mmCIF file of C-alpha atoms in Angstrom:
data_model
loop_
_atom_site.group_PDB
_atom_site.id
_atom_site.type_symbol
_atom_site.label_atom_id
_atom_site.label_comp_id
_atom_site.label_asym_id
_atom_site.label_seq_id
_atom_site.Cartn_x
_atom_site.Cartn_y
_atom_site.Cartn_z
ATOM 1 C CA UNK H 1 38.493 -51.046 -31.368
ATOM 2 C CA UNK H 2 41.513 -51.950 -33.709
ATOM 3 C CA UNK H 3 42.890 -48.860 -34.599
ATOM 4 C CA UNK H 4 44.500 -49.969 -37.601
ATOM 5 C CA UNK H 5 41.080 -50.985 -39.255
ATOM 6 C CA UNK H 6 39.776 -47.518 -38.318
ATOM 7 C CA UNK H 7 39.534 -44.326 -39.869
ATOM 8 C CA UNK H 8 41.334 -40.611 -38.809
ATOM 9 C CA UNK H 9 37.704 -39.561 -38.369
ATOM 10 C CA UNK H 10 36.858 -42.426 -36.048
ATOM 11 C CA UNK H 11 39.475 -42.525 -34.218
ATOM 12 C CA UNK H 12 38.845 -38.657 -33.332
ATOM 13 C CA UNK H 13 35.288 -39.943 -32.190
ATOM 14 C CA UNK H 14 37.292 -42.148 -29.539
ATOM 15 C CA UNK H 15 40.131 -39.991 -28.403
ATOM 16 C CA UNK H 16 37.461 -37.211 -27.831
ATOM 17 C CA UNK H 17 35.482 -38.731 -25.682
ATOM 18 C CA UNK H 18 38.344 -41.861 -24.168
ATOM 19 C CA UNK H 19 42.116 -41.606 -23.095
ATOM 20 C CA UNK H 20 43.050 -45.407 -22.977
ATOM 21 C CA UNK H 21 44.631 -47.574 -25.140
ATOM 22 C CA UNK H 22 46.265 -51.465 -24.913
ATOM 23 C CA UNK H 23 49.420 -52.181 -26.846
ATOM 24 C CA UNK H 24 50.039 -56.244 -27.578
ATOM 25 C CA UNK H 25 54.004 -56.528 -27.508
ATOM 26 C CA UNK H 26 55.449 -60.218 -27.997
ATOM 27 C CA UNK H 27 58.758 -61.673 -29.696
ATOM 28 C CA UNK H 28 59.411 -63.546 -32.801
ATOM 29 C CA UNK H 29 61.304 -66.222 -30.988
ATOM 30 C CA UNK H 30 62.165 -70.298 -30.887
ATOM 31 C CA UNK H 31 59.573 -71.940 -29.076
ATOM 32 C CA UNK H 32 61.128 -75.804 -29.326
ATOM 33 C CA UNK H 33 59.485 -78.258 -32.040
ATOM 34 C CA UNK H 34 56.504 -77.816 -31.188
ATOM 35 C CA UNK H 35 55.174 -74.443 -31.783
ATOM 36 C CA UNK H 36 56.027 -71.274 -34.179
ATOM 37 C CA UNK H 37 57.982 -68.361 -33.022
ATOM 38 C CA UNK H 38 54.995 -66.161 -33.601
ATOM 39 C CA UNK H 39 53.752 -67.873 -29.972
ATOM 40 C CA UNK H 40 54.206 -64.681 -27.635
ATOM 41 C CA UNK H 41 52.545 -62.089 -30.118
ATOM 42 C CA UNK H 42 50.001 -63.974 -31.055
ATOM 43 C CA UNK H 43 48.907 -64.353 -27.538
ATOM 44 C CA UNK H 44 49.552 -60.821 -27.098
ATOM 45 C CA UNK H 45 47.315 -59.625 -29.606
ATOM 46 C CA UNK H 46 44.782 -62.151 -28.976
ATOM 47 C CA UNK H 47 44.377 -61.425 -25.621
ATOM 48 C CA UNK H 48 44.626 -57.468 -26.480
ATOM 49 C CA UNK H 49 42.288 -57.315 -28.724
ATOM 50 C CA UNK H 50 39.699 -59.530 -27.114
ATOM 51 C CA UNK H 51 39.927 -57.483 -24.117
ATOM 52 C CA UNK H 52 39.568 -54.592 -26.309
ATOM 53 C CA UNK H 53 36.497 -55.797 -27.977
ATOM 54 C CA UNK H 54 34.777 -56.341 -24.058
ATOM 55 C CA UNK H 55 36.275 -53.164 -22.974
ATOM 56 C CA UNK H 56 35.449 -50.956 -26.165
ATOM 57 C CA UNK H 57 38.772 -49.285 -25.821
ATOM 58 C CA UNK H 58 41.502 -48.917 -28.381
ATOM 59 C CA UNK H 59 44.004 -51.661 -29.526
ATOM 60 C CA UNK H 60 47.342 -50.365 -31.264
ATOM 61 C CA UNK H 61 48.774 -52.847 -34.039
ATOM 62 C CA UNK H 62 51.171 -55.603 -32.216
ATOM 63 C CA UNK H 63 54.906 -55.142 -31.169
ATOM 64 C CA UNK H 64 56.183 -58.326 -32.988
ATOM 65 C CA UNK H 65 60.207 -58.482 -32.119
ATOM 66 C CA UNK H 66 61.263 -57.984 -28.833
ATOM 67 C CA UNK H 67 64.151 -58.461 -25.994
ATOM 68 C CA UNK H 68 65.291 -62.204 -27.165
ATOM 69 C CA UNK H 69 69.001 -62.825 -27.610
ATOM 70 C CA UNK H 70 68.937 -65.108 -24.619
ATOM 71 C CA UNK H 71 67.428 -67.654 -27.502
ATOM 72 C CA UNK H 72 69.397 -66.426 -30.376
ATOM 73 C CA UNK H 73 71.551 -70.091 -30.673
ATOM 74 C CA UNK H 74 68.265 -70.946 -32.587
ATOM 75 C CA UNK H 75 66.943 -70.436 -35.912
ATOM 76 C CA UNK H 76 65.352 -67.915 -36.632
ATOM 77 C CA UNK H 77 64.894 -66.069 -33.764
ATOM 78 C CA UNK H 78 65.109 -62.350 -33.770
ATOM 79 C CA UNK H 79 65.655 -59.575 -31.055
ATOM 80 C CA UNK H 80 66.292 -55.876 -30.753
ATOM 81 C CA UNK H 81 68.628 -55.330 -28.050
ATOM 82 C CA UNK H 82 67.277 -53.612 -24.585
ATOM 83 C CA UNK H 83 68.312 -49.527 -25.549
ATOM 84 C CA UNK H 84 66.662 -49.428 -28.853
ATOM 85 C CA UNK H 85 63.435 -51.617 -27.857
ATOM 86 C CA UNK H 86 63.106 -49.085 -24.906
ATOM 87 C CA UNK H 87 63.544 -45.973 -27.101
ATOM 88 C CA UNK H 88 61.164 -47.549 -29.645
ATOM 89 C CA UNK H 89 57.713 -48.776 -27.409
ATOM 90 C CA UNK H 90 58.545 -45.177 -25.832
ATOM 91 C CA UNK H 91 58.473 -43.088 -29.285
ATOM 92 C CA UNK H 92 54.999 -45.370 -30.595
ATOM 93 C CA UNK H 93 53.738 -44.654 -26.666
ATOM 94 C CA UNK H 94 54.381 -40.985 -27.409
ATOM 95 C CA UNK H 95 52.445 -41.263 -30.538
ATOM 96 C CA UNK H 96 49.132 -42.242 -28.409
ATOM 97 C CA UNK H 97 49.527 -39.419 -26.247
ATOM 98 C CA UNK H 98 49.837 -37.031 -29.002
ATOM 99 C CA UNK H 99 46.318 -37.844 -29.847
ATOM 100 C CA UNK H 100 45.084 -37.874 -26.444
ATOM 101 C CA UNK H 101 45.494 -41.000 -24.519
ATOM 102 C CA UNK H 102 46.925 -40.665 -21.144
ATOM 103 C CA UNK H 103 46.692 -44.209 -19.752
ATOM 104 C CA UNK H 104 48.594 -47.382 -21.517
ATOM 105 C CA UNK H 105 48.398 -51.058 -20.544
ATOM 106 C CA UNK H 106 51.008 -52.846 -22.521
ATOM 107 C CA UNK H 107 49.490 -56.305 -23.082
ATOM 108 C CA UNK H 108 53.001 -58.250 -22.809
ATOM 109 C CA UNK H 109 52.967 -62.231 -23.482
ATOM 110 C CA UNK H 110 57.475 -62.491 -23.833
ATOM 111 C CA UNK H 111 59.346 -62.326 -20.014
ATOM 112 C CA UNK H 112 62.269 -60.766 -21.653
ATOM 113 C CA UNK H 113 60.167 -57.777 -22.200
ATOM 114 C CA UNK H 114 59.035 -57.079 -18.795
ATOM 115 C CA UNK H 115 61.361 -55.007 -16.868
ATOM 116 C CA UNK H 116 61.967 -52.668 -20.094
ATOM 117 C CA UNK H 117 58.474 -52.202 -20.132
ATOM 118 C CA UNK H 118 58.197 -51.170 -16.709
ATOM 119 C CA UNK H 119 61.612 -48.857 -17.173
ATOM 120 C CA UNK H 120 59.241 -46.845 -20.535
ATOM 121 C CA UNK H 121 56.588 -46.931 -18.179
ATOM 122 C CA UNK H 122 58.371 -45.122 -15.457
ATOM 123 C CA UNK H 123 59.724 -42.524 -18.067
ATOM 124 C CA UNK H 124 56.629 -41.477 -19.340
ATOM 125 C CA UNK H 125 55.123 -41.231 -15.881
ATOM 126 C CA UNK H 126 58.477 -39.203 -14.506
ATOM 127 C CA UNK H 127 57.616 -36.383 -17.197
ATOM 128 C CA UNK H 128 54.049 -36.458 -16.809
ATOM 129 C CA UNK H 129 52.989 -38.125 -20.063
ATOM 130 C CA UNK H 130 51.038 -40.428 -19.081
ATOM 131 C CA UNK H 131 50.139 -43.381 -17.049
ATOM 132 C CA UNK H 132 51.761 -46.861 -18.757
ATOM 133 C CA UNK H 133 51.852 -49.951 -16.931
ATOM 134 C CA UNK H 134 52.912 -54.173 -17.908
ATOM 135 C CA UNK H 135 50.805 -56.486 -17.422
ATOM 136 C CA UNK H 136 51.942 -60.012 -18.118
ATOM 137 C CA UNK H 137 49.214 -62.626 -18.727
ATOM 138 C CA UNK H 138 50.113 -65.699 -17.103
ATOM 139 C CA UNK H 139 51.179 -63.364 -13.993
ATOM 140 C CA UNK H 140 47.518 -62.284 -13.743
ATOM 141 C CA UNK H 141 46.579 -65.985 -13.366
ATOM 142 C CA UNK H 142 49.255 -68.039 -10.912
ATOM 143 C CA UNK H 143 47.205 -70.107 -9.317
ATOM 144 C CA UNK H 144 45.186 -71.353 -12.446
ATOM 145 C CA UNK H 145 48.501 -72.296 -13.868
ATOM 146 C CA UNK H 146 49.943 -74.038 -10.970
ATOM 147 C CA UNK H 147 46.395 -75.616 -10.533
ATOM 148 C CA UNK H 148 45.974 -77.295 -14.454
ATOM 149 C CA UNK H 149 49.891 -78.187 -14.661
ATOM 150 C CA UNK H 150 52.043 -80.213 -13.264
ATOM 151 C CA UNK H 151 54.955 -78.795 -15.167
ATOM 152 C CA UNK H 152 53.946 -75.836 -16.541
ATOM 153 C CA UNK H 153 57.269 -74.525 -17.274
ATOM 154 C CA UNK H 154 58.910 -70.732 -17.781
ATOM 155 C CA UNK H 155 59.132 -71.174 -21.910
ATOM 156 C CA UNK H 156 57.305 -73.363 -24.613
ATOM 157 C CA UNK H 157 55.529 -74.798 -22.060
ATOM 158 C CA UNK H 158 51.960 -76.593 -21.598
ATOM 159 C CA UNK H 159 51.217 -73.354 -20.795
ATOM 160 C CA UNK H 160 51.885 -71.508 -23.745
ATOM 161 C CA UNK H 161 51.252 -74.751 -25.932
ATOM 162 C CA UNK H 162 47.896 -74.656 -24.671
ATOM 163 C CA UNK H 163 47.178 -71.330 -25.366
ATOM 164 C CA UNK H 164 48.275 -71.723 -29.094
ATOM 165 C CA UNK H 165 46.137 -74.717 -29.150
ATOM 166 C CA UNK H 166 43.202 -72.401 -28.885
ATOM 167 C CA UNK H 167 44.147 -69.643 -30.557
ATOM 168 C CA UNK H 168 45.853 -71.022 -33.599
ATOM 169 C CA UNK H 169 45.706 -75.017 -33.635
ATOM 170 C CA UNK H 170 46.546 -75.237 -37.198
ATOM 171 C CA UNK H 171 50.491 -73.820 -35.819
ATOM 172 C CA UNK H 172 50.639 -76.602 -33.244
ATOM 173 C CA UNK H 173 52.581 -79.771 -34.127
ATOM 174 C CA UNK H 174 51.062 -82.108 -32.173
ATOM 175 C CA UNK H 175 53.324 -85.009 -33.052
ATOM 176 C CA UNK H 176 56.079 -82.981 -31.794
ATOM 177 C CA UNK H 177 54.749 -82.726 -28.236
ATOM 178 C CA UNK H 178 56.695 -85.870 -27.196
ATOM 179 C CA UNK H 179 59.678 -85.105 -28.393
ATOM 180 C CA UNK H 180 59.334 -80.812 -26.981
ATOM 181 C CA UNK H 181 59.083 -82.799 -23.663
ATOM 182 C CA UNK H 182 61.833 -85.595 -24.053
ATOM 183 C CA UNK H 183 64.438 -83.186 -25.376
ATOM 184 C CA UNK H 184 63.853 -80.114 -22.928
ATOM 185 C CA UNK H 185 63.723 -79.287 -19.225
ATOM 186 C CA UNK H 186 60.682 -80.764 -17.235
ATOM 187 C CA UNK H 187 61.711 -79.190 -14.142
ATOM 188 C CA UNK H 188 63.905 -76.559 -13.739
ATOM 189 C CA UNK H 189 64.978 -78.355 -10.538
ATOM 190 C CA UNK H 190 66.858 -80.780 -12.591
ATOM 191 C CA UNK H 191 69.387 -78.577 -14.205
ATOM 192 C CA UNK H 192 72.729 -78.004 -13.817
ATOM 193 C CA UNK H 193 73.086 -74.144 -14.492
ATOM 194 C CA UNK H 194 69.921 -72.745 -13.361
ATOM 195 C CA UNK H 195 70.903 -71.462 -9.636
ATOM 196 C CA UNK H 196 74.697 -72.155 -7.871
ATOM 197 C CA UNK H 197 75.116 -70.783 -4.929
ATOM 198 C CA UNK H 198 72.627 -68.131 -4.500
ATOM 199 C CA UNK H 199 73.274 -67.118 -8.377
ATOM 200 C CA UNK H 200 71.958 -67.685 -11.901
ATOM 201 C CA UNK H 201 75.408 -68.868 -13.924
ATOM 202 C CA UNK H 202 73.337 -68.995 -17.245
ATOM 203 C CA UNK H 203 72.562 -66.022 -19.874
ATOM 204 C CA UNK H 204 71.106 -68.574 -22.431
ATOM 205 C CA UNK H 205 67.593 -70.994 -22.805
ATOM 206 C CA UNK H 206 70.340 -73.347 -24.335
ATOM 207 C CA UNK H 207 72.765 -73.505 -21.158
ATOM 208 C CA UNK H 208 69.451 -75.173 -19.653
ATOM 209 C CA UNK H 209 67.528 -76.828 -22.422
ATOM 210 C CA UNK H 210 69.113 -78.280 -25.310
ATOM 211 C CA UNK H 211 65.709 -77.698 -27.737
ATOM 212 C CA UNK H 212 65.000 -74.410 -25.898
ATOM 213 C CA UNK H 213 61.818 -75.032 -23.838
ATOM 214 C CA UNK H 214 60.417 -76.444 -20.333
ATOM 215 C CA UNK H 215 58.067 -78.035 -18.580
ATOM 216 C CA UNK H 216 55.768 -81.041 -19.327
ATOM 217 C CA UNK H 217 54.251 -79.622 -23.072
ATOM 218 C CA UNK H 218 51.933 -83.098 -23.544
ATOM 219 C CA UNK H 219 49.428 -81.473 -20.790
ATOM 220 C CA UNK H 220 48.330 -79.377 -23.000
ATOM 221 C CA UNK H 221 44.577 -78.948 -24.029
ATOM 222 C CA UNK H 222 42.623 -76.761 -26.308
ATOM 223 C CA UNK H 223 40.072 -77.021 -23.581
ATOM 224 C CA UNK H 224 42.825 -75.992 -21.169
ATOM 225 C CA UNK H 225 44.327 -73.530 -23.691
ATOM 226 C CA UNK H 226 40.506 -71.818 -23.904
ATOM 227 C CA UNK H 227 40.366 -71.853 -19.597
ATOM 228 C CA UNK H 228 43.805 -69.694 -19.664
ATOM 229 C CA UNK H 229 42.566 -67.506 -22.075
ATOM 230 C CA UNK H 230 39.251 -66.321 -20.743
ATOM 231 C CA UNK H 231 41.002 -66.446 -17.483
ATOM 232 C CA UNK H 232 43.005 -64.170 -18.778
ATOM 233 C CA UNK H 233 40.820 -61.752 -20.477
ATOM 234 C CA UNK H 234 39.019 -61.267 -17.582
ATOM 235 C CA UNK H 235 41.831 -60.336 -15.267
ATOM 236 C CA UNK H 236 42.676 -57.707 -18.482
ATOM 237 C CA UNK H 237 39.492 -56.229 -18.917
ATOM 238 C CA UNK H 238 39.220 -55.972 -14.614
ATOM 239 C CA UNK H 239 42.294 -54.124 -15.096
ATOM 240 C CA UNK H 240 41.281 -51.733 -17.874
ATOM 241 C CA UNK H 241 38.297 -50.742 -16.009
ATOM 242 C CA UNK H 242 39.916 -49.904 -12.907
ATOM 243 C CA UNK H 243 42.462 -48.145 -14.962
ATOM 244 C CA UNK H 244 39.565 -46.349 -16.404
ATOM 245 C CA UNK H 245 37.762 -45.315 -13.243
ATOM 246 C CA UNK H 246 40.597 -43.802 -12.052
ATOM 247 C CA UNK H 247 41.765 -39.660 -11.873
ATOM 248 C CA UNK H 248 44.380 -38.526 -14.480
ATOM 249 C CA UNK H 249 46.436 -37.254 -11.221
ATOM 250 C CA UNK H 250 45.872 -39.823 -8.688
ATOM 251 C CA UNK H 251 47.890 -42.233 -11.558
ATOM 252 C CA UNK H 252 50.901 -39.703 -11.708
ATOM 253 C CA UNK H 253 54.072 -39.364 -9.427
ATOM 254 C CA UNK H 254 53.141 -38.476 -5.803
ATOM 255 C CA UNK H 255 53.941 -35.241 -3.975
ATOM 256 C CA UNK H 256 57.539 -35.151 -2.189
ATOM 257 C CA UNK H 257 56.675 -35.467 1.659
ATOM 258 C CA UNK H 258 56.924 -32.709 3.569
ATOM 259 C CA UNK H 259 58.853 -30.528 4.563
ATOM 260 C CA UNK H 260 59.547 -29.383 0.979
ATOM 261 C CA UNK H 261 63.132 -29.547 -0.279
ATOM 262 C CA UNK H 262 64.181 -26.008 0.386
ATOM 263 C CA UNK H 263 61.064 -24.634 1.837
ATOM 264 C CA UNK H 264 62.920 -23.786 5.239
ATOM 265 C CA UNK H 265 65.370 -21.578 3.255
#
């Protein structure tokens, strides 16, 4: 259920009787020669709102710009730094449990994302909002990845070119997969500025990857791109329905252990 194409009388149907809700959140971002800085949210919302459709459980519109300035030496990439994204996915998260959800899978598809994800997640649980987790879609699927690529690669990958392949082919420039390949990173391994001595001396994709991506992008497939996906969905829609089955309070903070600050006093 896309709540955007629903009505206010609709949607009070759902909340009345359901308390979850999945929330696509992506980036607007370079993504080499190859493939169109829409590439995280659409696979964020396609994933979301296929899940949603298996699930019958509420999809929120997609979060389009996210944490990127770590590719901002490209054009036309844009990012909201870390405070304000937080405070933002936190405010539209308070929004859903205004009208009743309690439980929130953010369907995330950009790395830089992640951890401020899981930092809204823990404030909303802290106060007793509501239960809001990340979930990361080629997390939910290691060994597939490792399994169809040689070189899958962290960003613009065959990974991620594969995906795009079979959920938007027409934004795939296929002649370009050569040249994504020639003038990245195959292998992280081969860089210069990726690990030194126990630490990362790079804040950039450009410190690593003069066109911005990795990995081997010409092993990419549609047929490969569909695998990942409905790989993918199903690990989502497992994890909405244990999400569902589960008590309001078993999902919040747990109990200090005992003895009770104070209770000897």
């Amino acid at each position: 259920m896309y709540v955007a194409d629903r009505t206010w009388p609709e949607l009070g149907d759902y909340v009345a009787a359901e308390s979850l809700a999945v929330v696509p959140l992506g980036s607007t971002e370079q993504h080499g020669p190859h493939l169109p800085l829409a590439t995280d949210h659409l696979i964020a919302e396609a994933l979301a709102r296929e899940a949603a459709d298996r699930t019958d459980v509420l999809c929120t519109p997609t979060v389009n710009v996210g944490v990127s300035p770590h590719h901002r030496q490209f054009h036309g990439t844009m990012w909201v730094d870390p405070p304000q994204f937080r405070d933002y996915v936190e405010s539209m998260t308070r929004n859903l449990a205004y009208h009743g959800i309690d439980r929130v899978v953010y369907v995330n598809a950009h790395g830089g994302n992640a951890q401020h994800l899981r930092e809204v997640g823990r404030r909303l649980r802290d106060d007793g909002t509501m239960y809001a987790i990340e979930w990361m879609w080629d997390e939910s699927i290691p060994d597939l990845v490792n399994e169809v690529f040689e070189h899958n690669g962290p960003h613009g990958g065959p990974k991620e070119t594969a995906m795009i392949m079979h959920i938007a082919p027409e934004l795939v420039r296929e002649d370009r997969l050569e040249d994504a390949r020639d003038g990245g990173l195959v292998d992280l391994d081969d860089s210069d500025r990726y690990m030194k001595h126990g630490a990362r001396t790079f804040y950039d994709a450009i410190e690593n990857s003069e066109n911005g991506v990795f990995g081997d992008q010409t092993d990419a497939t549609p047929e490969t791109g569909e695998r990942l996906f409905e790989a993918a969905t199903e690990q989502l829609v497992h994890l909405i329905e244990w999400l569902n089955d589960r008590r309001f309070e078993d999902l919040m903070e747990p109990a200090h252990v005992d003895p009770q600050p104070g209770s000897r006093r």
